[in-house]
Amino acid sequence: MKGWMGKFRAIALLGLMSLVLSACGKENLTALDPKGYGADQSLYLIILSTVIMLFVLAIVMIVYTIVLIRYRKKKGQEDYIPKQVEGNKTLETVWTIIPIILLLIIAVPTITATFDLADESAASDSLNVEVTGNQYWWHFNYEGQEIQTSQDLYVPVGEKVYLNMMSSDVIHSFWVPSISGKMDVNPENENTMYIQAQEEGVYWGKCAEFCGPSHSLMDFKVIAVSQEEFDQWVEDMQNVNPEAEPESTVAQEGKSLFQENNCMSCHAIGSSPAQIGPNLTNFGDRSTLAGVEDLSKENLVDWIMDPESLKPGNKMTGNYPEVSEDEAGKIAEYLMQLEPSEITPESAGTE
Amino acid sequence: MSTVASQKRGFGEVLWDYLTTVDHKKIAHLYLFGGGFFFLLGGLEAMAIRIQLIQPENDFVSAGFYNELLTMHGTTMIFLAAMPLIFALMNAVIPLQIGARDVAFPFLNSLGLWLFILGGILLNCSWFLGGAPDAGWTSYTPLSVTSPGHGVDFYVLGLQITGAGTLIAGINFLVTIINMRAPGMTYMRMPLFTWTTFVTSTLILFAFPALTIGLFLLMFDRMFGSAFFDVGLGGNSIIWQHLFWIFGHPEVYILILPAFGIFSDIIAANSKKRLFGYTAMVFATILIAFLGFMVWAHHMFTVGLGPVANSIFAIATMAIAVPTGIKIFNWLATMWGGRITINSAMLWALGFIPTFTMGGMTGVMVASVVADYQYHDTYFVVAHFHYVIVGGTIFGIFAGLHYWWPKMFGRVLHEGMGKLTFWTFLIGFHLTFFIQHFLGLMGMPRRYWVFLEGQGLDTGNLISTIGAFFMAFGVIVMLVNVVYTAVKGEKAVDDPWDGRTLEWTIASPPPHYNFKQAPLVRGLDPLWIEKTEGKGNVTPAEPLDDIHMPNSSFLPFLMSVGLFIAGFGFIYQVDYGWAYILLFGGMAMTLACMLIRSLKDDHGYHIPKVELEREAD
Ligand code: HEM
Ligand SMILES: [Cu+2]
C-alpha cells in the first residue's frame, strides 16, 4: 500500500513540476504559446486531444485504484477462489462504443484543420518565398523581388506568406514552433506551407529532421515586422549595391581579402541567386552568426579561422585558403558593416 | 541421469553443447544472454546520450560520436535487445504452453538464433573499424546514402543478417503453433501469450520482407553504384521512408503484442481469475495487428503527402486505440473481483497499465495530424515511443522474466531485489521521459547533440538525465539478482505461482523432452481446470512410448559465421580487391553447410520408453 501511494505522489509531483516548467518554456520558441495561425490550430488540437485523453486516463486510474484497494489478497483469504467470470457483453460493448465516440470528437476538427492548413488557394496573391534547406543553414529567395537572404526570414505581420521549400542535399524540416508546425524539406519535390505571424517579434526556428553532425545547430529566425517596416526593408534590400566600397580602410582591405580568398565562389552579396553558402547581403543586420552564435566580431573571426569548431561537418571547412587571425579580423570588419537596412530584428520588438 | 552428468561437465563441453544445441529451452537461454548483453550495451549508449544532454552546450561527446551513439542506441534496443529478449521468452515458454516437445523446426530455431547473434556482432564491429552508423535507426535517405565511411554499410549488412534470423524464427513459431498443439488445445483454448506470439509471427512474416528489400536497395546504392534513392539520377528518396515504415510500424506491434500476452497470463494467474473477455482479447489482438499494417504513413505526416493521405492515415491510426482500450479494460476487469497477489512479476504488470495507457494517450494525440505538425521529430515523440516501448515491451520482458525464471532456470528470483528493481526503474522511467513531452513542445527537436543555452530547456533535460540514472540503478540490481539467484537462489517447485497453463504441469526446469506424454487439454487454463475439478494435474493424452528427439548440430552456427564473413566482404569490396575472398569464401561456407544439411539424412534419435520409466522414480 505504502509503495503505491509513494508512486502516485511521485507522479503527481512530477506533473506539477512539468506544468510549472511548461509555463516558462522560452517565449518565441515554445509551441505552447502560439503567435501564429498554424501554431494556434495545432495548440487547439493538442489541448482538445489532451483533455479527452486525460478523461480516459482518469477513468482507467479510478478503476485501477479501486481494484488495487479492494481486491488485493487479504489475510485469511488463502483458500478463497474468486468466481471465474467469462466476460460481459454489455460492458465490453460499452468500452468499445465510448472510445469510438471520443475519437470522432478528435477526428472531425483534426481533418478540418488538416485541409485548412494545406489550402494553397491564396498563394498567387501572397508573398511567396522560396526556401532552400542546406547542411546546415537556410536560404530564402523572395520570389519576384530580387531579394536573397540566409538565416533570417523577414515577413510582414498578419499576412499569409507562402513558403515553397526544397532541399539541396538531405532532408531537413522547417519548424518555427511558435508560429506554425513543421514541414519537411525534401530533395525531390517542392513542399508548400504558409505561415502567418499574428504578432511582431523574432521567432526561433529549428531544423527538425536529422540531417548530419550539426543538425542541432541548424537554427534560423523568422522576423515579423509591420507591413510598413517590411516594405521599407524590401526597398532597402533591393537598393543594395554589392560593389559599394566600405568606408573604413580596414573594411576595404577586408573586402579585397574576401575576394582574394575565394569566399565569393560560395557566398554572394546582393541579389545573386548563387547559394553554395549563405548569402551575406544583410549579414551585419542578422540576429546570430551561423544561426547559433552571438553576432560579434570575435565570434566571426573564430568562425572564419575554423568553422569546424563551431559547426562540425559544415561545408565551408577546407574549401578556402587558410587565413591568419589578422586577415580574418579585416574580413570580419567588412562583413559586419553590411547593414543595408534600418529594419533589423530590433524593429520587431522582442529579441 | 542427464542432470547428474551436466553438473560435472567442463566449460568446453558446456560451450560445445550451447553452440550445437537445437533444444528450444537452451536456445531461450542463448537469446536471453545475447539480448541481455545488447540491452546493457544499448543502455550504456543511452546513458552516454543523457549525460551529454545534462546541461546546455555540453561537450561530453563530439557531434559525430553522438550521432553514432544515438543511431546504435535505437538500432540495438529495437533489433538486438527487445526482439531477442522476447524471442527468449517465446522459446522458453511457447512449446510448453501448447504441450509440445519442441518447436516445429529445431534446426532452424538454432539458425535464427545464430544469425541474430552474428548479425549483432557484425553491426557492433563498426565501433572498432572506423565508426558506427550515424544516420539514425531509421537511416533516412539521402542522409544514409551520403554518410561517409562504412558505418551505414555495417547497419545494412548487420540488420540484413539479423533480419533473416528474425524471419526464420517467426516462421518457425507460426508452424509450431499451427501444428504442434497438444490434443484438445484448440485455437480458442490457447493461452494469450501463445496467441500473441502467433499473431506476432504473422506480422514478422509480412513486415520483414519490406525491410529486407529496403536494405537491399540501400546496399546497392551504397556499394554498387545504383541510384534508387538518388534524386539527381532519377531516384526517389521518399521511397525509403515508405519501405522502412511498412516494416517499421508493424515492428512496433511485433514488440508490443507479445508483451500484451505476457501481461494477460500474469494478471490472470495472480488474480486467480480467468482472463476477462478472452474472445475479445483474441480478436483485439488480430485487429491491432491488421491495423498495424495500415497506418505506416503516420510517421510521415510532415513529409508532404497532402491532406487527403494525412487524413486517412490519421483516422486509421486513431482506430487502433479502440482494440487497445478494450484490452486495458479487460485487464482491469480480470483483476476486478479477483484475489490479487502482488509479486515482482505482477508489479511489472501493474506498473504497465498506467504507463502504457499514457503511451497510448499520446499515441492518439500524435495521430491528430495538425497537432503532430508540432510533435513530430521532437522530444514529445521520444517520450511517446519510450512510454510504449519501454512501458510496454521492456516492462513485459521484466514481468515475463520474473514469472518464468523458475521454469527457465529452476530457481526463483529474489523477491526483494525484484521489487527494488521495479521501483527504481519505474520512478526513473517516469522521471526521464514524462518531462520530455514538455521539452518537445517547448521546442526541442529529437536527435539533438546539444541544446542551446537560454532556451528554457535546461531544467527539463537535467531532470531527464537524473531519471536515467535511476533506471540504470534498477537494471544493475536486476543483474545482481540474477547472479545471486544463480548462486544462492531457492530451488523452484513445479508450479510456484499457482499457475493456470500447461508449462506449470512439468518440472522446473523441464526435462529436455518437456512432456513425457502429451497432455490432454479440456479447456482454457487446463491446469486450473484440473486443480479445481480434477486431480491436480493434467491427464496424458497418449500412452508412454519412445520419444523422438532431434540431433544437435554445428551447422547453424557455421552457416551464420559464413554470412558474417561474407558481410565483411560486401562492405570492404568497395575499397579492396581482396575483400572478394571474404565475400565469396563466406557465401561458399554458408552454401556448403546448406548442402551438407540437405544431403545428409539426420533422423534424430529416440529416448526409449524404459529410460523414461526409470526416470520417473
Ligand atoms: C535506460 C533507458 C533509456 C534511455 C535513458 C533512453 C534515452 C533515449 C534518448 C534520450 C533518446 C533520444 C535521443 C535524441 O533524440 O537525441 C532515445 C532514442 C531512442 N530510444 Fe531510447 N532510451 C532508453 C531505453 C530504450 C529502450 C529500452 C528502447 C527500445 C527497446 C529504446 C529505443 C529508442 C529508439 C528507437 C530511439 C530513437 C533512436 C533514433 O532516433 O535513431 N530506448 N533514447
Ligand atoms: Cu537540417
PDB file of N, CA, C and O and ligand atoms in Angstrom, chain B residues 39 43 46-47 49-50 53 66 70-71 73-75 77-78 82 136-138 255 379 382 385-386 389-390 394 425 432-433 436 445-449 468 471-472, ligand 1:
ATOM      1  N   PHE B  39      21.137  -5.382 -24.547  1.00  0.00           N
ATOM      2  CA  PHE B  39      20.324  -4.446 -23.770  1.00  0.00           C
ATOM      3  C   PHE B  39      21.237  -3.578 -22.899  1.00  0.00           C
ATOM      4  O   PHE B  39      21.058  -2.354 -22.809  1.00  0.00           O
ATOM      5  N   GLY B  43      21.814   0.324 -23.263  1.00  0.00           N
ATOM      6  CA  GLY B  43      21.607   1.145 -22.075  1.00  0.00           C
ATOM      7  C   GLY B  43      22.799   2.051 -21.826  1.00  0.00           C
ATOM      8  O   GLY B  43      22.654   3.225 -21.479  1.00  0.00           O
ATOM      9  N   ALA B  46      22.545   4.813 -24.131  1.00  0.00           N
ATOM     10  CA  ALA B  46      21.515   5.751 -23.668  1.00  0.00           C
ATOM     11  C   ALA B  46      22.073   6.649 -22.564  1.00  0.00           C
ATOM     12  O   ALA B  46      21.823   7.858 -22.546  1.00  0.00           O
ATOM     13  N   MET B  47      22.845   6.046 -21.660  1.00  0.00           N
ATOM     14  CA  MET B  47      23.396   6.845 -20.569  1.00  0.00           C
ATOM     15  C   MET B  47      24.357   7.908 -21.122  1.00  0.00           C
ATOM     16  O   MET B  47      24.346   9.051 -20.657  1.00  0.00           O
ATOM     17  N   ILE B  49      24.164   9.285 -24.019  1.00  0.00           N
ATOM     18  CA  ILE B  49      23.326  10.320 -24.629  1.00  0.00           C
ATOM     19  C   ILE B  49      22.811  11.278 -23.554  1.00  0.00           C
ATOM     20  O   ILE B  49      22.883  12.499 -23.679  1.00  0.00           O
ATOM     21  N   ARG B  50      22.295  10.688 -22.484  1.00  0.00           N
ATOM     22  CA  ARG B  50      21.695  11.528 -21.438  1.00  0.00           C
ATOM     23  C   ARG B  50      22.744  12.343 -20.705  1.00  0.00           C
ATOM     24  O   ARG B  50      22.473  13.459 -20.267  1.00  0.00           O
ATOM     25  N   LEU B  53      23.433  15.365 -22.584  1.00  0.00           N
ATOM     26  CA  LEU B  53      22.355  16.359 -22.557  1.00  0.00           C
ATOM     27  C   LEU B  53      22.038  16.836 -21.145  1.00  0.00           C
ATOM     28  O   LEU B  53      20.988  17.403 -20.899  1.00  0.00           O
ATOM     29  N   TYR B  66      28.168  11.456 -31.037  1.00  0.00           N
ATOM     30  CA  TYR B  66      26.801  11.478 -30.517  1.00  0.00           C
ATOM     31  C   TYR B  66      25.852  10.805 -31.505  1.00  0.00           C
ATOM     32  O   TYR B  66      25.011   9.988 -31.121  1.00  0.00           O
ATOM     33  N   LEU B  70      23.562   7.612 -30.779  1.00  0.00           N
ATOM     34  CA  LEU B  70      22.127   7.719 -30.939  1.00  0.00           C
ATOM     35  C   LEU B  70      21.593   6.652 -31.890  1.00  0.00           C
ATOM     36  O   LEU B  70      20.613   5.966 -31.605  1.00  0.00           O
ATOM     37  N   THR B  71      22.271   6.506 -33.016  1.00  0.00           N
ATOM     38  CA  THR B  71      21.853   5.518 -34.005  1.00  0.00           C
ATOM     39  C   THR B  71      21.969   4.106 -33.440  1.00  0.00           C
ATOM     40  O   THR B  71      21.049   3.293 -33.567  1.00  0.00           O
ATOM     41  N   HIS B  73      22.091   3.215 -30.302  1.00  0.00           N
ATOM     42  CA  HIS B  73      21.153   3.003 -29.198  1.00  0.00           C
ATOM     43  C   HIS B  73      19.810   2.523 -29.739  1.00  0.00           C
ATOM     44  O   HIS B  73      19.281   1.508 -29.304  1.00  0.00           O
ATOM     45  N   GLY B  74      19.264   3.253 -30.706  1.00  0.00           N
ATOM     46  CA  GLY B  74      17.960   2.879 -31.252  1.00  0.00           C
ATOM     47  C   GLY B  74      18.013   1.524 -31.938  1.00  0.00           C
ATOM     48  O   GLY B  74      17.190   0.637 -31.676  1.00  0.00           O
ATOM     49  N   THR B  75      18.995   1.349 -32.813  1.00  0.00           N
ATOM     50  CA  THR B  75      19.102   0.103 -33.563  1.00  0.00           C
ATOM     51  C   THR B  75      19.286  -1.082 -32.616  1.00  0.00           C
ATOM     52  O   THR B  75      18.622  -2.113 -32.743  1.00  0.00           O
ATOM     53  N   MET B  77      18.608  -1.342 -29.356  1.00  0.00           N
ATOM     54  CA  MET B  77      17.468  -1.610 -28.485  1.00  0.00           C
ATOM     55  C   MET B  77      16.339  -2.327 -29.230  1.00  0.00           C
ATOM     56  O   MET B  77      15.738  -3.263 -28.732  1.00  0.00           O
ATOM     57  N   ILE B  78      16.048  -1.883 -30.442  1.00  0.00           N
ATOM     58  CA  ILE B  78      14.939  -2.480 -31.181  1.00  0.00           C
ATOM     59  C   ILE B  78      15.299  -3.872 -31.706  1.00  0.00           C
ATOM     60  O   ILE B  78      14.599  -4.847 -31.468  1.00  0.00           O
ATOM     61  N   ALA B  82      15.274  -5.757 -27.524  1.00  0.00           N
ATOM     62  CA  ALA B  82      13.857  -6.027 -27.263  1.00  0.00           C
ATOM     63  C   ALA B  82      13.388  -7.291 -27.977  1.00  0.00           C
ATOM     64  O   ALA B  82      12.809  -8.186 -27.363  1.00  0.00           O
ATOM     65  N   GLY B 136      20.828   7.577 -37.827  1.00  0.00           N
ATOM     66  CA  GLY B 136      19.597   7.298 -37.095  1.00  0.00           C
ATOM     67  C   GLY B 136      19.168   5.863 -37.323  1.00  0.00           C
ATOM     68  O   GLY B 136      19.561   5.248 -38.314  1.00  0.00           O
ATOM     69  N   TRP B 137      18.374   5.327 -36.392  1.00  0.00           N
ATOM     70  CA  TRP B 137      17.995   3.922 -36.567  1.00  0.00           C
ATOM     71  C   TRP B 137      17.074   3.767 -37.767  1.00  0.00           C
ATOM     72  O   TRP B 137      16.930   2.685 -38.313  1.00  0.00           O
ATOM     73  N   THR B 138      16.478   4.876 -38.231  1.00  0.00           N
ATOM     74  CA  THR B 138      15.608   4.829 -39.394  1.00  0.00           C
ATOM     75  C   THR B 138      16.380   5.015 -40.697  1.00  0.00           C
ATOM     76  O   THR B 138      15.812   4.814 -41.765  1.00  0.00           O
ATOM     77  N   LEU B 255       6.774  -5.804 -31.279  1.00  0.00           N
ATOM     78  CA  LEU B 255       7.352  -5.651 -29.949  1.00  0.00           C
ATOM     79  C   LEU B 255       6.286  -5.659 -28.854  1.00  0.00           C
ATOM     80  O   LEU B 255       6.506  -6.184 -27.768  1.00  0.00           O
ATOM     81  N   TYR B 379      11.159  15.858 -28.894  1.00  0.00           N
ATOM     82  CA  TYR B 379      11.218  15.026 -27.707  1.00  0.00           C
ATOM     83  C   TYR B 379       9.846  14.531 -27.279  1.00  0.00           C
ATOM     84  O   TYR B 379       9.751  13.576 -26.517  1.00  0.00           O
ATOM     85  N   VAL B 382       9.906  11.232 -28.730  1.00  0.00           N
ATOM     86  CA  VAL B 382      10.834  10.394 -27.974  1.00  0.00           C
ATOM     87  C   VAL B 382      10.140   9.896 -26.706  1.00  0.00           C
ATOM     88  O   VAL B 382      10.187   8.715 -26.358  1.00  0.00           O
ATOM     89  N   PHE B 385       7.260   7.247 -27.675  1.00  0.00           N
ATOM     90  CA  PHE B 385       7.585   5.862 -28.015  1.00  0.00           C
ATOM     91  C   PHE B 385       8.342   5.143 -26.908  1.00  0.00           C
ATOM     92  O   PHE B 385       8.283   3.935 -26.807  1.00  0.00           O
ATOM     93  N   HIS B 386       9.000   5.894 -26.032  1.00  0.00           N
ATOM     94  CA  HIS B 386       9.574   5.197 -24.877  1.00  0.00           C
ATOM     95  C   HIS B 386       8.481   4.765 -23.903  1.00  0.00           C
ATOM     96  O   HIS B 386       8.587   3.711 -23.282  1.00  0.00           O
ATOM     97  N   ILE B 389       7.325   1.605 -25.846  1.00  0.00           N
ATOM     98  CA  ILE B 389       8.283   0.503 -25.981  1.00  0.00           C
ATOM     99  C   ILE B 389       8.843   0.082 -24.625  1.00  0.00           C
ATOM    100  O   ILE B 389       8.950  -1.097 -24.333  1.00  0.00           O
ATOM    101  N   VAL B 390       9.227   1.043 -23.813  1.00  0.00           N
ATOM    102  CA  VAL B 390       9.759   0.668 -22.509  1.00  0.00           C
ATOM    103  C   VAL B 390       8.597   0.288 -21.582  1.00  0.00           C
ATOM    104  O   VAL B 390       8.587  -0.789 -20.989  1.00  0.00           O
ATOM    105  N   ILE B 394       9.472  -3.487 -22.589  1.00  0.00           N
ATOM    106  CA  ILE B 394      10.517  -3.765 -21.596  1.00  0.00           C
ATOM    107  C   ILE B 394       9.882  -4.168 -20.264  1.00  0.00           C
ATOM    108  O   ILE B 394      10.324  -5.122 -19.618  1.00  0.00           O
ATOM    109  N   PHE B 425      13.304   1.440 -11.282  1.00  0.00           N
ATOM    110  CA  PHE B 425      13.153   1.562 -12.735  1.00  0.00           C
ATOM    111  C   PHE B 425      11.906   2.377 -13.073  1.00  0.00           C
ATOM    112  O   PHE B 425      11.924   3.251 -13.925  1.00  0.00           O
ATOM    113  N   THR B 432      12.539  10.282 -16.298  1.00  0.00           N
ATOM    114  CA  THR B 432      13.269  10.504 -17.544  1.00  0.00           C
ATOM    115  C   THR B 432      12.354  10.993 -18.657  1.00  0.00           C
ATOM    116  O   THR B 432      12.667  11.951 -19.352  1.00  0.00           O
ATOM    117  N   PHE B 433      11.246  10.317 -18.825  1.00  0.00           N
ATOM    118  CA  PHE B 433      10.502  10.525 -20.061  1.00  0.00           C
ATOM    119  C   PHE B 433       9.276  11.421 -19.944  1.00  0.00           C
ATOM    120  O   PHE B 433       8.851  12.002 -20.928  1.00  0.00           O
ATOM    121  N   GLN B 436       9.926  14.873 -20.994  1.00  0.00           N
ATOM    122  CA  GLN B 436      10.292  15.057 -22.401  1.00  0.00           C
ATOM    123  C   GLN B 436       9.105  15.455 -23.274  1.00  0.00           C
ATOM    124  O   GLN B 436       9.285  16.071 -24.319  1.00  0.00           O
ATOM    125  N   PRO B 445      13.818  19.612 -30.734  1.00  0.00           N
ATOM    126  CA  PRO B 445      13.706  18.509 -31.683  1.00  0.00           C
ATOM    127  C   PRO B 445      14.508  17.309 -31.204  1.00  0.00           C
ATOM    128  O   PRO B 445      15.380  17.430 -30.348  1.00  0.00           O
ATOM    129  N   ARG B 446      14.171  16.126 -31.731  1.00  0.00           N
ATOM    130  CA  ARG B 446      14.913  14.937 -31.341  1.00  0.00           C
ATOM    131  C   ARG B 446      16.238  14.867 -32.099  1.00  0.00           C
ATOM    132  O   ARG B 446      16.451  15.601 -33.053  1.00  0.00           O
ATOM    133  N   ARG B 447      17.103  13.980 -31.664  1.00  0.00           N
ATOM    134  CA  ARG B 447      18.406  13.773 -32.278  1.00  0.00           C
ATOM    135  C   ARG B 447      19.249  15.036 -32.245  1.00  0.00           C
ATOM    136  O   ARG B 447      19.972  15.340 -33.189  1.00  0.00           O
ATOM    137  N   TYR B 448      19.142  15.772 -31.146  1.00  0.00           N
ATOM    138  CA  TYR B 448      19.947  16.977 -30.967  1.00  0.00           C
ATOM    139  C   TYR B 448      21.139  16.658 -30.094  1.00  0.00           C
ATOM    140  O   TYR B 448      20.993  16.230 -28.959  1.00  0.00           O
ATOM    141  N   TRP B 449      22.298  16.931 -30.657  1.00  0.00           N
ATOM    142  CA  TRP B 449      23.544  16.672 -29.952  1.00  0.00           C
ATOM    143  C   TRP B 449      23.728  17.667 -28.806  1.00  0.00           C
ATOM    144  O   TRP B 449      24.180  17.324 -27.720  1.00  0.00           O
ATOM    145  N   ALA B 468      17.376   8.875 -15.766  1.00  0.00           N
ATOM    146  CA  ALA B 468      18.077   7.791 -16.454  1.00  0.00           C
ATOM    147  C   ALA B 468      19.007   7.055 -15.495  1.00  0.00           C
ATOM    148  O   ALA B 468      19.166   5.840 -15.579  1.00  0.00           O
ATOM    149  N   MET B 471      17.071   4.516 -13.581  1.00  0.00           N
ATOM    150  CA  MET B 471      16.793   3.317 -14.375  1.00  0.00           C
ATOM    151  C   MET B 471      18.023   2.425 -14.433  1.00  0.00           C
ATOM    152  O   MET B 471      17.929   1.207 -14.278  1.00  0.00           O
ATOM    153  N   ALA B 472      19.175   3.043 -14.643  1.00  0.00           N
ATOM    154  CA  ALA B 472      20.407   2.265 -14.718  1.00  0.00           C
ATOM    155  C   ALA B 472      20.618   1.512 -13.402  1.00  0.00           C
ATOM    156  O   ALA B 472      20.978   0.330 -13.396  1.00  0.00           O
TER     157      ALA B 472
HETATM  158  C1  HEM C   1      17.820   3.449 -19.988  1.00  0.00           C
HETATM  159  C2  HEM C   1      16.753   3.622 -20.714  1.00  0.00           C
HETATM  160  C3  HEM C   1      16.714   4.544 -21.911  1.00  0.00           C
HETATM  161  C4  HEM C   1      17.089   5.841 -22.020  1.00  0.00           C
HETATM  162  C5  HEM C   1      17.636   6.736 -20.911  1.00  0.00           C
HETATM  163  C6  HEM C   1      16.870   6.233 -23.369  1.00  0.00           C
HETATM  164  C7  HEM C   1      17.151   7.501 -23.873  1.00  0.00           C
HETATM  165  C8  HEM C   1      16.942   7.866 -25.169  1.00  0.00           C
HETATM  166  C9  HEM C   1      17.074   9.186 -25.675  1.00  0.00           C
HETATM  167  C10 HEM C   1      17.436  10.411 -24.862  1.00  0.00           C
HETATM  168  C11 HEM C   1      16.787   9.150 -26.998  1.00  0.00           C
HETATM  169  C12 HEM C   1      16.693  10.301 -27.983  1.00  0.00           C
HETATM  170  C13 HEM C   1      17.945  10.882 -28.351  1.00  0.00           C
HETATM  171  C14 HEM C   1      17.785  12.084 -29.244  1.00  0.00           C
HETATM  172  O1  HEM C   1      16.730  12.323 -29.833  1.00  0.00           O
HETATM  173  O2  HEM C   1      18.778  12.786 -29.357  1.00  0.00           O
HETATM  174  C15 HEM C   1      16.489   7.817 -27.328  1.00  0.00           C
HETATM  175  C16 HEM C   1      16.171   7.392 -28.591  1.00  0.00           C
HETATM  176  C17 HEM C   1      15.683   6.123 -28.879  1.00  0.00           C
HETATM  177  N1  HEM C   1      15.470   5.106 -27.972  1.00  0.00           N
HETATM  178 FE1  HEM C   1      15.938   5.137 -26.020  1.00  0.00          FE
HETATM  179  N2  HEM C   1      16.362   5.179 -24.049  1.00  0.00           N
HETATM  180  C18 HEM C   1      16.245   4.129 -23.186  1.00  0.00           C
HETATM  181  C19 HEM C   1      15.757   2.870 -23.461  1.00  0.00           C
HETATM  182  C20 HEM C   1      15.290   2.465 -24.683  1.00  0.00           C
HETATM  183  C21 HEM C   1      14.729   1.173 -24.975  1.00  0.00           C
HETATM  184  C22 HEM C   1      14.581   0.049 -23.972  1.00  0.00           C
HETATM  185  C23 HEM C   1      14.368   1.184 -26.284  1.00  0.00           C
HETATM  186  C24 HEM C   1      13.715   0.110 -27.140  1.00  0.00           C
HETATM  187  C25 HEM C   1      13.537  -1.125 -26.824  1.00  0.00           C
HETATM  188  C26 HEM C   1      14.734   2.459 -26.813  1.00  0.00           C
HETATM  189  C27 HEM C   1      14.544   2.837 -28.126  1.00  0.00           C
HETATM  190  C28 HEM C   1      14.932   4.039 -28.666  1.00  0.00           C
HETATM  191  C29 HEM C   1      14.818   4.383 -30.050  1.00  0.00           C
HETATM  192  C30 HEM C   1      14.265   3.504 -31.173  1.00  0.00           C
HETATM  193  C31 HEM C   1      15.303   5.683 -30.186  1.00  0.00           C
HETATM  194  C32 HEM C   1      15.383   6.517 -31.453  1.00  0.00           C
HETATM  195  C33 HEM C   1      16.748   6.495 -31.998  1.00  0.00           C
HETATM  196  C34 HEM C   1      16.820   7.316 -33.231  1.00  0.00           C
HETATM  197  O3  HEM C   1      16.167   8.368 -33.271  1.00  0.00           O
HETATM  198  O4  HEM C   1      17.508   6.887 -34.180  1.00  0.00           O
HETATM  199  N3  HEM C   1      15.290   3.225 -25.827  1.00  0.00           N
HETATM  200  N4  HEM C   1      16.579   7.041 -26.201  1.00  0.00           N
END
